[in-house]
CSV table of C-alpha atoms and ligand atoms in Angstrom, one decimal:
chain,number,residue,atom,x,y,z
A,1,MET,CA,7.4,31.9,23.6
A,2,ALA,CA,9.0,31.7,20.2
A,3,SER,CA,10.9,28.5,21.0
A,4,SER,CA,7.8,26.7,22.4
A,5,ALA,CA,5.9,27.8,19.4
A,6,GLN,CA,8.7,26.5,17.2
A,7,PHE,CA,8.6,23.2,19.2
A,8,CYS,CA,4.9,22.9,18.5
A,9,PHE,CA,5.6,23.7,14.8
A,10,PHE,CA,8.1,20.9,14.5
A,11,LEU,CA,6.1,18.5,16.5
A,12,PHE,CA,3.2,19.2,14.3
A,13,ILE,CA,5.2,18.5,11.1
A,14,PHE,CA,6.5,15.3,12.7
A,15,VAL,CA,3.0,14.1,13.6
A,16,SER,CA,1.4,15.1,10.3
A,17,ALA,CA,4.2,13.5,8.3
A,18,ALA,CA,3.9,10.3,10.3
A,19,ALA,CA,0.1,10.3,9.9
A,20,VAL,CA,0.4,11.0,6.1
A,21,VAL,CA,3.3,8.8,5.2
A,22,SER,CA,2.6,5.6,7.2
A,23,ALA,CA,2.2,2.6,5.0
A,24,THR,CA,1.4,-1.0,5.8
A,25,ASP,CA,3.4,-3.9,4.6
A,26,HIS,CA,0.9,-6.7,3.7
A,27,ILE,CA,2.7,-10.0,3.9
A,28,VAL,CA,1.0,-12.3,1.5
A,29,GLY,CA,-0.4,-15.4,3.2
A,30,ALA,CA,0.9,-14.0,6.6
A,31,ASN,CA,2.8,-16.8,8.3
A,32,LYS,CA,2.0,-19.2,5.4
A,33,GLY,CA,3.9,-17.0,2.9
A,34,TRP,CA,3.7,-17.5,-0.8
A,35,ASN,CA,3.2,-21.2,-1.3
A,36,PRO,CA,0.9,-23.7,-3.1
A,37,GLY,CA,-2.4,-24.7,-1.5
A,38,VAL,CA,-3.2,-21.5,0.3
A,39,ASN,CA,-6.5,-19.7,-0.3
A,40,TYR,CA,-5.2,-16.2,-0.9
A,41,THR,CA,-8.7,-14.9,-1.5
A,42,LEU,CA,-9.4,-15.5,2.1
A,43,TRP,CA,-6.2,-13.7,3.1
A,44,ALA,CA,-6.9,-10.7,0.8
A,45,ASN,CA,-10.5,-10.4,2.0
A,46,ASN,CA,-9.2,-10.0,5.5
A,47,GLN,CA,-7.1,-6.8,4.8
A,48,THR,CA,-7.7,-3.3,3.5
A,49,PHE,CA,-5.1,-2.0,1.0
A,50,TYR,CA,-4.4,1.7,0.5
A,51,VAL,CA,-2.3,3.5,-2.1
A,52,ASP,CA,1.4,3.4,-1.1
A,53,ASP,CA,1.0,0.3,1.0
A,54,LEU,CA,3.5,-2.5,0.3
A,55,ILE,CA,2.6,-6.1,-0.6
A,56,SER,CA,5.4,-8.5,0.1
A,57,PHE,CA,5.9,-12.1,-1.1
A,58,ARG,CA,8.0,-14.5,1.0
A,59,TYR,CA,8.9,-17.8,-0.5
A,60,GLN,CA,11.8,-20.1,-1.2
A,61,LYS,CA,14.0,-18.5,-3.9
A,62,ASN,CA,14.5,-20.5,-7.1
A,63,MET,CA,11.4,-22.5,-6.2
A,64,TYR,CA,8.6,-20.0,-6.8
A,65,ASN,CA,8.3,-16.5,-8.2
A,66,VAL,CA,5.8,-13.7,-8.7
A,67,PHE,CA,4.3,-12.2,-11.8
A,68,GLU,CA,2.1,-9.1,-11.9
A,69,VAL,CA,-0.6,-9.8,-14.6
A,70,ASN,CA,-3.9,-8.4,-15.7
A,71,GLN,CA,-7.3,-9.9,-15.0
A,72,THR,CA,-7.0,-12.3,-18.0
A,73,GLY,CA,-3.7,-13.6,-16.8
A,74,TYR,CA,-5.1,-14.0,-13.3
A,75,ASP,CA,-8.3,-15.8,-14.4
A,76,ASN,CA,-6.4,-18.0,-16.9
A,77,CYS,CA,-3.1,-18.4,-15.0
A,78,THR,CA,-1.1,-17.1,-17.9
A,79,THR,CA,2.0,-14.9,-17.6
A,80,GLU,CA,2.0,-13.6,-21.2
A,81,GLY,CA,2.1,-9.9,-21.3
A,82,ALA,CA,3.0,-9.8,-17.5
A,83,VAL,CA,3.5,-6.3,-16.2
A,84,GLY,CA,6.3,-7.3,-13.8
A,85,ASN,CA,8.1,-10.3,-12.3
A,86,TRP,CA,10.0,-10.9,-9.1
A,87,THR,CA,12.3,-13.7,-8.0
A,88,SER,CA,14.2,-12.7,-4.9
A,89,GLY,CA,12.2,-14.8,-2.4
A,90,LYS,CA,11.5,-11.6,-0.4
A,91,ASP,CA,9.8,-9.2,-2.8
A,92,PHE,CA,8.4,-5.9,-1.7
A,93,ILE,CA,6.0,-4.3,-4.2
A,94,THR,CA,4.6,-0.8,-3.7
A,95,LEU,CA,0.9,-0.6,-4.5
A,96,ASN,CA,1.1,2.9,-5.9
A,97,GLU,CA,-2.2,3.1,-7.7
A,98,ALA,CA,-5.8,2.9,-6.6
A,99,LYS,CA,-6.9,-0.1,-8.7
A,100,ARG,CA,-7.1,-3.9,-8.6
A,101,TYR,CA,-3.8,-5.7,-8.8
A,102,TYR,CA,-3.3,-9.3,-9.9
A,103,PHE,CA,-0.3,-11.4,-8.9
A,104,ILE,CA,0.3,-15.1,-9.8
A,105,GLY,CA,3.0,-17.6,-9.5
A,106,GLY,CA,4.8,-18.7,-12.7
A,107,ASN,CA,5.7,-22.3,-13.8
A,108,GLY,CA,2.1,-23.4,-13.4
A,109,GLN,CA,2.0,-22.7,-9.7
A,110,CYS,CA,-0.9,-20.4,-10.3
A,111,PHE,CA,-3.0,-23.6,-10.9
A,112,ASN,CA,-1.9,-24.8,-7.4
A,113,GLY,CA,-3.5,-21.7,-5.8
A,114,MET,CA,-0.6,-19.2,-6.1
A,115,LYS,CA,-2.7,-16.3,-7.2
A,116,VAL,CA,-3.9,-13.3,-5.4
A,117,SER,CA,-5.8,-10.2,-6.4
A,118,VAL,CA,-6.0,-7.1,-4.2
A,119,LEU,CA,-8.1,-4.0,-4.5
A,120,VAL,CA,-6.2,-0.9,-3.5
A,121,HIS,CA,-8.2,2.1,-2.2
A,122,ALA,CA,-7.4,5.7,-2.7
A,123,LEU,CA,-7.1,7.1,0.8
A,124,PRO,CA,-5.6,5.8,4.1
A,125,PRO,CA,-8.0,5.6,7.0
A,126,PRO,CA,-8.0,8.4,9.5
A,127,PRO,CA,-6.1,7.4,12.6
A,128,SER,CA,-8.5,6.8,15.5
A,129,SER,CA,-6.1,7.6,18.4
A,130,SER,CA,-7.9,10.9,19.2
A,131,ALA,CA,-10.6,13.0,17.7
A,132,ALA,CA,-8.3,16.0,17.4
A,133,LEU,CA,-5.6,14.0,15.6
A,134,ALA,CA,-8.3,12.4,13.4
A,135,ASN,CA,-9.5,15.9,12.4
A,136,SER,CA,-6.0,17.3,11.8
A,137,SER,CA,-4.8,14.3,10.0
A,138,SER,CA,-7.8,14.1,7.7
A,139,SER,CA,-7.2,17.7,6.7
A,140,ALA,CA,-3.5,16.6,6.3
A,141,GLN,CA,-4.7,13.8,4.0
A,142,ARG,CA,-6.7,16.3,2.0
A,143,VAL,CA,-3.6,18.5,1.7
A,144,HIS,CA,-1.6,15.4,0.9
A,145,GLU,CA,-4.0,14.4,-1.8
A,146,VAL,CA,-3.9,17.8,-3.4
A,147,GLY,CA,-0.1,17.8,-3.1
A,148,ARG,CA,0.1,14.4,-4.8
A,149,LEU,CA,-2.0,15.7,-7.7
A,150,MET,CA,0.6,18.5,-7.9
A,151,GLY,CA,3.5,16.0,-7.8
A,152,LEU,CA,4.8,17.1,-4.4
A,153,SER,CA,6.5,14.7,-2.0
A,154,ALA,CA,4.8,13.8,1.2
A,155,ASN,CA,7.4,15.7,3.2
A,156,VAL,CA,7.0,18.9,1.3
A,157,VAL,CA,3.3,18.6,1.7
A,158,ALA,CA,3.7,18.0,5.4
A,159,ALA,CA,6.0,21.0,5.8
A,160,VAL,CA,3.6,23.3,3.8
A,161,PHE,CA,0.7,22.0,5.9
A,162,GLY,CA,2.7,22.6,9.1
A,163,ALA,CA,3.6,26.1,7.9
A,164,LEU,CA,-0.1,26.8,7.2
A,165,MET,CA,-1.0,25.7,10.7
A,166,TRP,CA,1.8,27.8,12.1
A,167,PHE,CA,0.5,30.9,10.4
A,168,GLY,CA,-3.1,30.0,11.2
A,169,SER,CA,-2.3,29.7,14.9
A,170,ASN,CA,-0.4,33.0,14.9
A,171,LEU,CA,-3.4,34.8,13.4
A,172,ILE,CA,-5.7,33.6,16.1
B,201,NAG,C1,-11.2,-19.5,-1.3
B,201,NAG,O1,-12.2,-19.2,-0.3
B,201,NAG,C2,-13.3,-18.5,-1.0
B,201,NAG,C3,-14.2,-18.0,0.1
B,201,NAG,O2,-14.6,-19.1,1.0
B,201,NAG,C4,-14.0,-19.4,-1.9
B,201,NAG,O3,-15.1,-18.8,-2.6
B,201,NAG,C5,-13.0,-19.9,-3.0
B,201,NAG,O4,-13.6,-20.8,-3.8
B,201,NAG,C6,-11.8,-20.5,-2.3
B,201,NAG,N1,-10.8,-20.7,-3.4
B,201,NAG,C7,-10.2,-21.9,-3.5
B,201,NAG,C8,-9.2,-21.9,-4.6
B,201,NAG,O5,-10.4,-22.8,-2.8
B,202,NAG,C1,-7.9,-12.2,9.7
B,202,NAG,O1,-7.2,-11.2,10.5
B,202,NAG,C2,-7.2,-11.5,11.9
B,202,NAG,C3,-6.5,-10.4,12.6
B,202,NAG,O2,-5.4,-9.9,11.9
B,202,NAG,C4,-6.6,-12.8,12.2
B,202,NAG,O3,-6.6,-13.1,13.6
B,202,NAG,C5,-7.3,-13.9,11.4
B,202,NAG,O4,-6.6,-15.1,11.6
B,202,NAG,C6,-7.3,-13.6,9.9
B,202,NAG,N1,-8.1,-14.5,9.2
B,202,NAG,C7,-7.7,-15.1,8.1
B,202,NAG,C8,-8.6,-16.0,7.4
B,202,NAG,O5,-6.6,-14.8,7.6
B,203,NAG,C1,-9.1,-17.3,-20.8
B,203,NAG,O1,-8.6,-17.8,-22.0
B,203,NAG,C2,-9.6,-18.1,-22.9
B,203,NAG,C3,-9.0,-18.7,-24.1
B,203,NAG,O2,-7.9,-19.6,-23.8
B,203,NAG,C4,-10.5,-16.9,-23.3
B,203,NAG,O3,-11.5,-17.3,-24.2
B,203,NAG,C5,-11.0,-16.3,-22.1
B,203,NAG,O4,-11.7,-15.1,-22.4
B,203,NAG,C6,-9.9,-16.0,-21.1
B,203,NAG,N1,-10.5,-15.5,-19.9
B,203,NAG,C7,-10.6,-14.3,-19.7
B,203,NAG,C8,-11.2,-13.9,-18.3
B,203,NAG,O5,-10.3,-13.4,-20.5
B,204,NAG,C1,-4.2,-8.8,-20.6
B,204,NAG,O1,-3.0,-8.8,-21.3
B,204,NAG,C2,-3.1,-9.6,-22.5
B,204,NAG,C3,-1.7,-9.7,-23.1
B,204,NAG,O2,-1.1,-8.4,-23.2
B,204,NAG,C4,-4.1,-9.1,-23.4
B,204,NAG,O3,-4.2,-9.9,-24.6
B,204,NAG,C5,-5.5,-9.1,-22.7
B,204,NAG,O4,-6.5,-8.5,-23.5
B,204,NAG,C6,-5.4,-8.3,-21.4
B,204,NAG,N1,-6.6,-8.4,-20.7
B,204,NAG,C7,-7.2,-7.4,-20.1
B,204,NAG,C8,-8.4,-7.7,-19.3
B,204,NAG,O5,-6.7,-6.2,-20.1
B,205,NAG,C1,10.9,-10.2,-16.1
B,205,NAG,O1,11.0,-8.7,-16.1
B,205,NAG,C2,12.1,-8.3,-16.8
B,205,NAG,C3,12.1,-6.8,-16.8
B,205,NAG,O2,12.1,-6.4,-15.4
B,205,NAG,C4,12.0,-8.7,-18.3
B,205,NAG,O3,13.2,-8.3,-19.0
B,205,NAG,C5,11.9,-10.2,-18.3
B,205,NAG,O4,11.7,-10.6,-19.7
B,205,NAG,C6,10.7,-10.7,-17.5
B,205,NAG,N1,10.8,-12.2,-17.4
B,205,NAG,C7,9.7,-12.9,-17.7
B,205,NAG,C8,9.8,-14.3,-17.7
B,205,NAG,O5,8.6,-12.3,-18.1
B,206,NAG,C1,-13.8,17.1,14.4
B,206,NAG,O1,-14.6,17.6,13.3
B,206,NAG,C2,-15.9,17.4,13.6
B,206,NAG,C3,-16.7,17.8,12.3
B,206,NAG,O2,-15.9,17.7,11.2
B,206,NAG,C4,-16.4,18.2,14.8
B,206,NAG,O3,-17.7,18.0,15.0
B,206,NAG,C5,-15.6,17.8,16.0
B,206,NAG,O4,-15.9,18.7,17.1
B,206,NAG,C6,-14.1,17.9,15.7
B,206,NAG,N1,-13.3,17.4,16.8
B,206,NAG,C7,-12.3,18.1,17.3
B,206,NAG,C8,-11.6,17.5,18.5
B,206,NAG,O5,-11.8,19.1,16.8
């Protein structure tokens, strides 16, 4: 009895942690990568970005690079006052705020189309695998959101949420 309940408890923690923590890696340009002559507006319009997703730029190192700029930098293709820059050729950037991000290529490549802006949304979508999971994970997301405001890590939040479910199911 206790051990099967414990099993359910750990399974629940695992499932809710997986549902809460899952993040997508958005590969800029998909198989075209980060190169001149690609319409990245079309690429960005075809994806939905959520907080804690990754955006990754794949390109030939030493040939191109990536700058994070503000809207002025994006509109005018200027890297002055850039927020960040990356040069590895395989750059993973965490989108950790719900806001619009702007990335451009340096050395004038922005004028050749190497510019992308993405709007990052606050909450991940509820998983659609089953109605029950959707319900429990959307509550998990609410707990996660509260936890994030309190500065807790996703795993701590998942454990607390799992413990609440554990006590809840014992009371019933
Ligand atoms: C990219 O495609 C969008 C939508 O069709 C279009 O509005 C935009 O002008 C294109 N951008 C470039 C640089 O061609
Ligand atoms: C949009 O996404 C779908 C599915 O991932 C893909 O098949 C399609 O080619 C994409 N279109 C563009 C313009 O990237
Ligand atoms: C682009 O730069 C020009 C001056 O070079 C400036 O007047 C304009 O406001 C800038 N664009 C944006 C969107 O700020
Ligand atoms: C973008 O940054 C530049 C340089 O720091 C600044 O002059 C400009 O006002 C900023 N634009 C916006 C829209 O914040
Ligand atoms: C790139 O970012 C680093 C800090 O991470 C900064 O020291 C450097 O000046 C930046 N380079 C350019 C060209 O903006
Ligand atoms: C999920 O929640 C909705 C209302 O929020 C409820 O109508 C539905 O029955 C719930 N589904 C399950 C499987 O609990």
